[in-house]
Coordinates of C-alpha atoms in Angstrom, one line a residue:
X14 CA 90.5 -23.3 69.7
X15 CA 86.8 -23.3 68.7
X16 CA 83.8 -24.1 71.0
X17 CA 80.1 -24.3 70.2
X18 CA 77.6 -22.8 72.5
X19 CA 74.1 -24.0 71.4
X20 CA 71.2 -24.4 73.8
X21 CA 69.7 -27.8 74.3
X22 CA 66.8 -28.6 72.0
X23 CA 64.3 -28.1 74.8
X24 CA 65.7 -24.7 75.9
X25 CA 64.3 -21.7 74.1
X26 CA 66.7 -19.8 72.0
X27 CA 67.9 -16.4 73.4
X28 CA 67.5 -13.1 71.8
X29 CA 71.0 -11.8 71.5
X30 CA 71.5 -8.2 72.4
X31 CA 74.8 -6.7 71.1
X32 CA 76.1 -4.1 73.6
X33 CA 75.7 -3.6 77.3
X34 CA 75.1 0.2 77.0
X35 CA 71.9 2.1 78.1
X36 CA 69.8 0.9 75.2
X37 CA 71.1 -2.7 75.1
X38 CA 70.4 -3.2 78.8
X39 CA 67.0 -1.6 78.5
X40 CA 66.3 -4.0 75.7
X41 CA 67.3 -7.0 77.9
X42 CA 65.1 -5.6 80.7
X43 CA 62.1 -5.4 78.3
X44 CA 62.7 -8.8 77.0
X45 CA 63.0 -10.4 80.4
X46 CA 59.8 -8.6 81.5
X47 CA 58.0 -10.3 78.6
X48 CA 59.3 -13.8 79.5
X49 CA 61.9 -14.0 76.7
X50 CA 65.4 -14.9 77.2
X51 CA 67.9 -12.2 76.6
X52 CA 71.7 -12.6 76.3
X53 CA 73.7 -9.4 76.2
X54 CA 77.1 -9.7 74.7
X55 CA 79.5 -6.8 75.7
X56 CA 83.0 -6.4 74.3
X57 CA 84.3 -4.6 77.4
X58 CA 84.8 -5.7 81.0
X59 CA 81.7 -4.0 82.4
X60 CA 78.4 -2.4 81.7
X61 CA 78.5 0.9 79.8
X62 CA 82.1 0.5 78.6
X63 CA 81.7 3.2 76.0
X64 CA 79.9 5.5 78.4
X65 CA 82.7 5.2 80.9
X66 CA 85.0 6.6 78.2
X67 CA 83.2 9.9 78.5
X68 CA 82.7 9.6 82.2
X69 CA 83.7 13.3 82.7
X70 CA 81.0 14.7 80.5
X71 CA 77.6 15.7 81.9
X72 CA 74.4 14.6 80.1
X73 CA 71.9 17.2 78.8
X74 CA 69.0 15.0 80.0
X75 CA 68.2 14.7 83.8
X76 CA 68.0 11.3 85.6
X77 CA 64.2 11.3 85.0
X78 CA 64.8 10.8 81.3
X79 CA 67.8 8.4 81.3
X80 CA 66.3 5.6 83.4
X81 CA 64.2 3.1 81.4
X82 CA 60.9 2.0 83.1
X83 CA 61.3 -1.7 82.5
X84 CA 64.9 -1.4 83.9
X85 CA 63.6 0.4 87.0
X86 CA 61.1 -2.4 87.5
X87 CA 63.9 -5.0 87.3
X88 CA 66.0 -3.1 89.7
X89 CA 63.3 -2.5 92.4
X90 CA 63.7 -5.9 94.2
X91 CA 67.5 -5.3 94.5
X92 CA 67.0 -2.2 96.8
X93 CA 68.3 0.1 94.1
X94 CA 67.4 3.8 94.8
X95 CA 66.7 6.0 91.9
X96 CA 68.8 9.2 91.9
X97 CA 67.2 12.6 92.0
X98 CA 65.1 12.9 88.8
X99 CA 65.9 16.6 88.4
X100 CA 69.7 16.1 88.6
X101 CA 72.0 15.8 85.6
X102 CA 74.4 12.8 85.7
X103 CA 77.8 12.6 84.2
X104 CA 78.7 9.6 82.0
X105 CA 80.5 8.1 85.1
X106 CA 77.4 8.6 87.2
X107 CA 75.2 7.0 84.6
X108 CA 77.4 3.9 84.3
X109 CA 78.1 3.4 88.0
X110 CA 74.8 4.3 89.5
X111 CA 72.5 2.8 86.9
X112 CA 74.0 0.8 84.2
X113 CA 76.2 -1.5 86.3
X114 CA 73.4 -2.2 88.9
X115 CA 71.0 -3.0 86.0
X116 CA 73.6 -5.4 84.5
X117 CA 74.2 -7.0 87.9
X118 CA 70.4 -7.5 88.2
X119 CA 70.3 -9.3 84.8
X120 CA 73.0 -11.6 86.1
X121 CA 74.4 -14.2 83.7
X122 CA 72.1 -12.8 81.0
X123 CA 75.1 -10.4 80.5
X124 CA 78.4 -11.6 79.2
X125 CA 81.5 -9.5 79.2
X126 CA 84.6 -9.8 77.1
X127 CA 82.5 -11.1 74.2
X128 CA 83.1 -9.3 70.9
X129 CA 80.6 -10.1 68.1
X130 CA 82.6 -10.6 64.9
X131 CA 79.6 -11.8 62.7
X132 CA 75.9 -12.4 62.4
X133 CA 74.3 -14.8 59.9
X134 CA 71.5 -17.2 59.3
X135 CA 72.4 -20.7 60.2
X136 CA 73.8 -22.4 57.1
X137 CA 72.9 -19.4 54.8
X138 CA 75.0 -16.6 53.6
X139 CA 73.3 -13.4 52.4
X140 CA 72.8 -14.8 48.9
X141 CA 70.7 -17.9 49.8
X142 CA 66.9 -17.5 49.7
X143 CA 65.9 -21.1 50.3
X144 CA 64.6 -21.8 53.8
X145 CA 66.2 -18.5 55.0
X146 CA 63.6 -17.3 57.4
X147 CA 63.1 -20.7 59.0
X148 CA 66.7 -20.7 60.1
X149 CA 67.9 -19.2 63.5
X150 CA 70.7 -16.7 63.6
X151 CA 74.3 -17.6 64.4
X152 CA 76.2 -15.0 66.2
X153 CA 80.0 -15.4 66.0
X154 CA 81.9 -14.3 69.1
X155 CA 85.5 -13.9 70.1
X156 CA 86.1 -14.0 73.9
X157 CA 88.7 -12.0 75.7
X158 CA 91.0 -15.0 75.9
X159 CA 90.8 -15.5 72.1
X160 CA 88.4 -18.3 72.0
X161 CA 85.7 -18.4 69.2
X162 CA 82.2 -19.3 69.8
X163 CA 78.9 -19.7 67.8
X164 CA 75.7 -18.8 69.6
X165 CA 72.4 -19.8 68.2
X166 CA 69.7 -17.0 68.6
X167 CA 66.0 -16.6 67.6
X168 CA 66.5 -12.9 67.0
X169 CA 69.3 -10.3 67.2
X170 CA 69.2 -6.7 68.6
X171 CA 72.2 -4.6 67.7
X172 CA 72.6 -2.0 70.3
X173 CA 76.4 -1.6 69.8
X174 CA 76.2 2.1 69.2
X175 CA 78.7 4.2 67.2
X176 CA 81.2 5.3 69.7
X177 CA 84.0 3.2 68.3
X178 CA 83.8 4.9 64.9
X179 CA 84.1 8.7 65.1
X180 CA 84.0 10.8 62.1
X181 CA 87.3 11.9 60.5
X182 CA 88.7 15.4 60.1
X183 CA 88.4 15.4 56.3
X184 CA 85.3 17.2 55.1
X185 CA 84.6 14.5 52.4
X186 CA 84.0 11.9 55.1
X187 CA 87.5 10.4 54.7
X188 CA 90.6 11.1 56.7
X189 CA 92.3 14.3 55.6
X190 CA 95.7 13.8 54.0
X191 CA 98.2 13.6 56.8
X192 CA 95.6 12.9 59.5
X193 CA 96.7 9.4 60.2
X194 CA 100.4 10.4 60.3
X195 CA 99.6 13.1 62.9
X196 CA 97.6 10.6 65.1
X197 CA 99.6 11.4 68.2
X198 CA 98.3 15.0 68.1
X199 CA 94.8 14.3 66.9
X200 CA 92.1 13.3 69.4
X201 CA 88.4 12.4 68.7
X202 CA 87.1 12.8 72.2
X203 CA 86.1 15.7 74.5
X204 CA 89.2 16.2 76.8
X205 CA 89.0 15.4 80.4
X206 CA 91.0 18.4 81.8
X207 CA 90.7 17.1 85.3
X208 CA 93.3 14.4 84.3
X209 CA 96.7 15.9 84.8
X210 CA 98.2 14.3 81.8
X211 CA 95.4 15.6 79.5
X212 CA 95.5 19.0 81.1
X213 CA 99.3 19.2 80.3
X214 CA 98.6 18.2 76.7
X215 CA 96.4 21.3 76.1
X216 CA 97.7 23.9 78.7
X217 CA 99.5 26.8 77.2
X218 CA 98.9 25.5 73.6
X219 CA 97.0 26.4 70.6
X220 CA 94.3 23.7 69.9
X221 CA 92.0 23.3 66.8
X222 CA 88.5 22.2 67.6
X223 CA 86.7 20.8 64.6
X224 CA 82.8 20.4 64.7
X225 CA 79.7 22.4 65.3
X226 CA 77.6 20.4 67.7
X227 CA 77.4 19.8 71.5
X228 CA 80.7 17.9 71.9
X229 CA 82.5 20.8 70.2
X230 CA 80.7 23.2 72.5
X231 CA 81.9 21.1 75.5
X232 CA 85.5 21.1 74.3
X233 CA 85.4 24.9 73.7
X234 CA 83.9 25.6 77.1
X235 CA 86.5 23.4 78.8
X236 CA 89.4 24.9 76.9
X237 CA 88.1 28.4 77.7
X238 CA 88.2 27.5 81.4
X239 CA 91.8 26.2 81.0
X240 CA 92.7 29.5 79.3
X241 CA 91.6 31.5 82.2
X242 CA 94.1 29.6 84.3
X243 CA 97.0 28.8 81.9
X244 CA 98.5 31.6 79.8
X245 CA 98.9 30.9 76.2
X246 CA 96.0 28.4 75.9
X247 CA 93.7 29.2 72.9
X248 CA 91.2 27.3 70.8
X249 CA 90.6 27.7 67.2
X250 CA 87.1 26.6 66.4
X251 CA 86.7 25.3 62.9
X252 CA 83.3 25.2 61.3
X253 CA 82.4 23.9 57.9
X254 CA 79.6 26.3 57.7
X255 CA 79.1 30.0 58.6
X256 CA 78.1 31.6 61.9
X257 CA 74.5 32.6 62.1
X258 CA 71.7 33.0 64.6
X259 CA 71.7 29.3 65.1
X260 CA 75.4 28.6 65.7
X261 CA 75.5 28.6 69.5
X262 CA 72.2 26.7 70.0
X263 CA 68.9 27.7 71.6
X264 CA 70.1 29.2 74.8
X265 CA 67.3 29.7 77.1
X266 CA 64.8 28.6 74.4
X267 CA 66.2 25.1 74.2
X268 CA 63.9 22.6 75.7
X269 CA 67.0 20.8 77.0
X270 CA 68.1 23.7 79.3
X271 CA 71.6 22.1 80.0
X272 CA 72.4 22.0 76.3
X273 CA 71.2 25.6 75.8
X274 CA 73.5 26.6 78.6
X275 CA 76.4 24.8 77.1
X276 CA 75.9 26.8 73.8
X277 CA 76.0 30.0 75.7
X278 CA 79.3 29.0 77.4
X279 CA 80.8 28.3 74.0
X280 CA 79.6 31.7 72.8
X281 CA 81.2 33.3 75.8
X282 CA 84.5 31.6 75.0
X283 CA 84.5 33.2 71.7
X284 CA 83.5 36.6 72.9
X285 CA 86.1 36.5 75.6
X286 CA 88.8 35.8 73.1
X287 CA 89.7 32.3 74.5
X288 CA 88.4 30.8 71.2
X289 CA 88.5 32.2 67.6
X290 CA 86.2 30.9 64.9
X291 CA 87.1 30.0 61.4
X292 CA 84.1 29.5 59.1
X293 CA 83.5 27.7 55.8
X294 CA 86.6 25.7 56.4
X295 CA 86.5 22.2 54.9
X296 CA 89.7 20.4 55.9
X297 CA 91.6 18.6 53.2
X298 CA 95.0 18.1 54.7
X299 CA 97.1 18.2 57.8
X300 CA 100.6 19.4 57.1
X301 CA 103.6 19.3 59.5
X302 CA 105.2 22.6 60.5
X303 CA 108.1 21.7 62.7
X304 CA 106.5 20.4 65.9
X305 CA 103.2 21.8 65.0
X306 CA 100.4 21.2 62.5
X307 CA 98.9 23.2 59.8
X308 CA 95.3 22.6 58.5
X309 CA 94.7 23.1 54.9
X310 CA 91.2 23.7 53.4
X311 CA 89.9 22.4 50.1
X312 CA 90.0 26.1 48.8
X313 CA 93.7 26.3 49.6
X314 CA 93.4 28.4 52.9
X315 CA 96.0 27.5 55.5
X316 CA 95.5 28.2 59.1
X317 CA 98.2 29.4 61.5
X318 CA 100.0 26.4 63.1
X319 CA 98.4 24.6 66.1
X320 CA 99.7 22.2 68.6
X321 CA 96.8 19.8 68.9
X322 CA 93.6 19.0 67.0
X323 CA 90.4 17.7 68.5
X324 CA 88.0 16.3 65.9
X325 CA 84.3 16.3 67.0
X326 CA 82.5 15.6 63.6
X327 CA 80.1 13.0 64.7
X328 CA 80.0 9.2 64.6
X329 CA 79.0 6.4 62.1
X330 CA 77.9 2.8 62.5
X331 CA 80.2 -0.2 62.2
X332 CA 78.4 -2.5 59.8
X333 CA 81.3 -4.9 59.1
X334 CA 80.0 -7.7 61.3
X335 CA 76.6 -7.6 59.7
X336 CA 77.9 -8.3 56.2
X337 CA 76.1 -11.7 55.9
X338 CA 72.7 -10.5 56.8
X339 CA 70.3 -8.5 54.7
X340 CA 70.0 -4.9 55.8
X341 CA 67.7 -2.2 54.4
X342 CA 69.6 1.0 54.9
X343 CA 69.3 4.5 53.6
X344 CA 72.2 5.2 51.2
X345 CA 73.0 8.5 52.9
X346 CA 72.4 8.1 56.6
X347 CA 73.0 4.3 56.9
X348 CA 69.9 4.2 59.0
X349 CA 67.0 1.8 58.5
X350 CA 65.2 2.8 55.3
X351 CA 61.8 3.5 57.0
X352 CA 63.5 5.5 59.7
X353 CA 65.8 7.6 57.7
X354 CA 63.2 10.2 56.4
X355 CA 62.1 10.8 60.0
X356 CA 65.6 11.7 61.3
X357 CA 67.2 13.2 58.1
X358 CA 69.2 16.3 59.4
X359 CA 68.9 17.8 55.9
X360 CA 65.1 18.1 56.5
X361 CA 64.1 17.7 60.2
X362 CA 64.2 20.1 63.1
X363 CA 63.2 20.3 66.7
X364 CA 60.3 18.1 67.6
X365 CA 59.6 16.9 64.1
X366 CA 61.4 13.5 64.8
X367 CA 58.4 11.3 65.6
X368 CA 58.8 8.6 68.2
X369 CA 59.2 5.2 66.4
X370 CA 59.4 1.6 67.0
X371 CA 59.6 -1.9 65.4
X372 CA 57.9 -0.8 62.0
X373 CA 60.6 1.7 61.3
X374 CA 63.5 -0.5 62.6
X375 CA 62.8 -3.6 60.6
X376 CA 65.0 -4.9 57.9
X377 CA 64.7 -7.5 55.0
X378 CA 66.2 -9.9 57.6
X379 CA 63.2 -10.8 59.9
X380 CA 64.2 -10.8 63.6
X381 CA 67.1 -8.4 63.2
X382 CA 66.9 -4.9 64.6
X383 CA 69.4 -2.1 64.9
X384 CA 68.5 0.2 67.9
X385 CA 69.8 3.0 69.8
X386 CA 72.4 5.3 68.4
X387 CA 73.3 2.7 65.7
X388 CA 69.8 2.9 64.3
X389 CA 70.5 6.6 63.5
X390 CA 73.4 5.7 61.3
X391 CA 75.1 9.0 60.7
X392 CA 72.3 11.2 61.9
X393 CA 72.8 13.1 65.2
X394 CA 70.2 14.2 67.8
X395 CA 69.6 10.8 69.4
X396 CA 68.2 10.8 72.9
X397 CA 68.1 7.9 75.4
X398 CA 64.4 8.2 75.6
X399 CA 64.2 7.4 71.9
X400 CA 66.2 4.3 72.4
X401 CA 64.0 3.1 75.3
X402 CA 60.9 3.6 73.2
X403 CA 62.6 1.6 70.3
X404 CA 63.4 -1.4 72.5
X405 CA 60.1 -1.4 74.2
X406 CA 58.4 -1.8 70.8
X407 CA 60.9 -4.4 69.5
X408 CA 60.5 -6.5 72.6
X409 CA 56.7 -6.4 72.4
X410 CA 56.9 -7.5 68.7
X411 CA 59.2 -10.4 69.5
X412 CA 56.8 -11.5 72.2
X413 CA 53.9 -11.5 69.7
X414 CA 52.2 -8.4 71.3
X415 CA 51.8 -6.4 68.1
X416 CA 49.3 -4.0 69.4
X417 CA 51.8 -2.8 72.1
X418 CA 54.6 -2.8 69.5
X419 CA 52.6 -0.4 67.3
X420 CA 51.5 1.8 70.1
X421 CA 53.5 5.0 70.8
X422 CA 54.3 5.4 74.6
X423 CA 56.6 8.4 74.4
X424 CA 56.3 12.1 74.0
X425 CA 59.7 13.6 73.1
X426 CA 60.9 17.1 74.2
X427 CA 61.8 19.3 71.3
X428 CA 65.5 18.4 70.8
X429 CA 66.5 21.8 69.8
X430 CA 67.8 20.7 66.4
X431 CA 67.2 22.9 63.4
X432 CA 66.8 21.2 60.1
X433 CA 69.2 21.4 57.2
X434 CA 73.0 21.4 57.2
X435 CA 73.0 24.9 55.9
X436 CA 75.5 26.6 53.6
X437 CA 79.2 25.7 54.3
X438 CA 80.5 29.2 53.3
X439 CA 77.9 31.6 54.3
X440 CA 76.1 32.4 57.6
X441 CA 72.6 31.2 58.0
X442 CA 70.1 34.1 57.3
X443 CA 68.3 34.6 60.5
X444 CA 65.2 35.6 58.5
X445 CA 65.3 32.4 56.6
X446 CA 65.4 29.5 59.1
X447 CA 66.5 26.2 57.7
X448 CA 63.6 24.1 58.8
X449 CA 62.7 25.6 61.8
X450 CA 61.2 26.1 65.1
X451 CA 64.3 26.4 67.3
X452 CA 67.9 27.3 67.3
X453 CA 70.3 24.6 68.6
X454 CA 72.6 22.8 66.2
X455 CA 72.7 19.1 65.8
X456 CA 74.6 17.2 68.5
X457 CA 77.3 14.8 67.4
X458 CA 76.7 12.5 70.3
X459 CA 73.7 11.6 72.5
X460 CA 72.5 10.3 75.8
X461 CA 73.8 7.0 74.7
X462 CA 77.0 7.6 72.7
X463 CA 78.2 4.5 71.3
X464 CA 75.4 3.8 72.8
X465 CA 75.2 5.2 73.6
X466 CA 78.0 7.0 71.7
X467 CA 75.3 9.3 74.4
X468 CA 74.6 14.6 73.5
X469 CA 73.6 14.1 76.5

């Protein structure tokens, strides 16, 4: 069954926002504040669906940095009370105490159970030039009950995040041989050990944790805590690079103190013997060994068998439903071409990522913007504050306020990210920093993971 959903000729076309996560809802708040008509399309049944999947994980940023000003203004008449700005919410807190009330305040401008399957120019595939910019967008949607709809939009803001596409185990960016066959013992999420079923999965077992960022730190710290209570529990931390001065983050020097503390907890896990580190290990295959798994590196090394594998190697954008619009993306990061040099983890460190807006987020397709974690492509270190500044600028541009769109209204804290991916096989020389003013490694997820796919 197919149904059309096109506004009457006298009704202004909406700006379609894809995703009801932190940045998508902030975009809607900014659009509404400027008298534009947002329509937020969310695949899940509630606001912050992706955030709720990591409800047990605490953010690095306090409440004062994860509430958007335009959203707070929209919430004020509802009687909403802002949480203590100095406290650090969990993903569940963020979704339940802020995102859902914000979506409720937006009312029917948010639709749930609406999966975007395609975006195009009306009557124009990506090849056609003639009259292209004069045509509105058509957003193809499948509803939760299987119906198909076409929504006509004046602009599209894609804030769908990257949570649904985690990086694989294979060091070449593709699944390792045998990774899919071992899917029942491979996870791509930080485990919630307060869940009895999840706890039983890892208690008394040997688990490989693959990754070098904040999610890996979180998993290592959690497994170390479990090891103190359950004999036989052990984590094998697998790094594609060596261990150096920067491996465990910035500690007390990190300008995001909660993240610095997390790195110290991961270091303690190793020093206490609850986790052992394997360096310069680039996984090529997962081989069965009875009821266990053996990870095999590109250089032929084979690790001792493990029972479970937790893969925390970052996220990447799903660009499949944007195949009929013209994107300008960096060939490495899959981020907007003008933004990529500002966030390239091969180059940038700490506070060198400059706040940015519509100019850096524009594509060859006018009126289309990728924002939030998705705008970073495969780059890490995204913060909610960054996304809020992005959508403030984009909304101003769509409203015709170009002066406001070009103005920077954000001063970011140093993110603690040291530049450069470093050598895979050798420790970083502490006398030769790789870009750097600080010491924490790149985070595989952010304040808006999937977002909000949100290091928190």
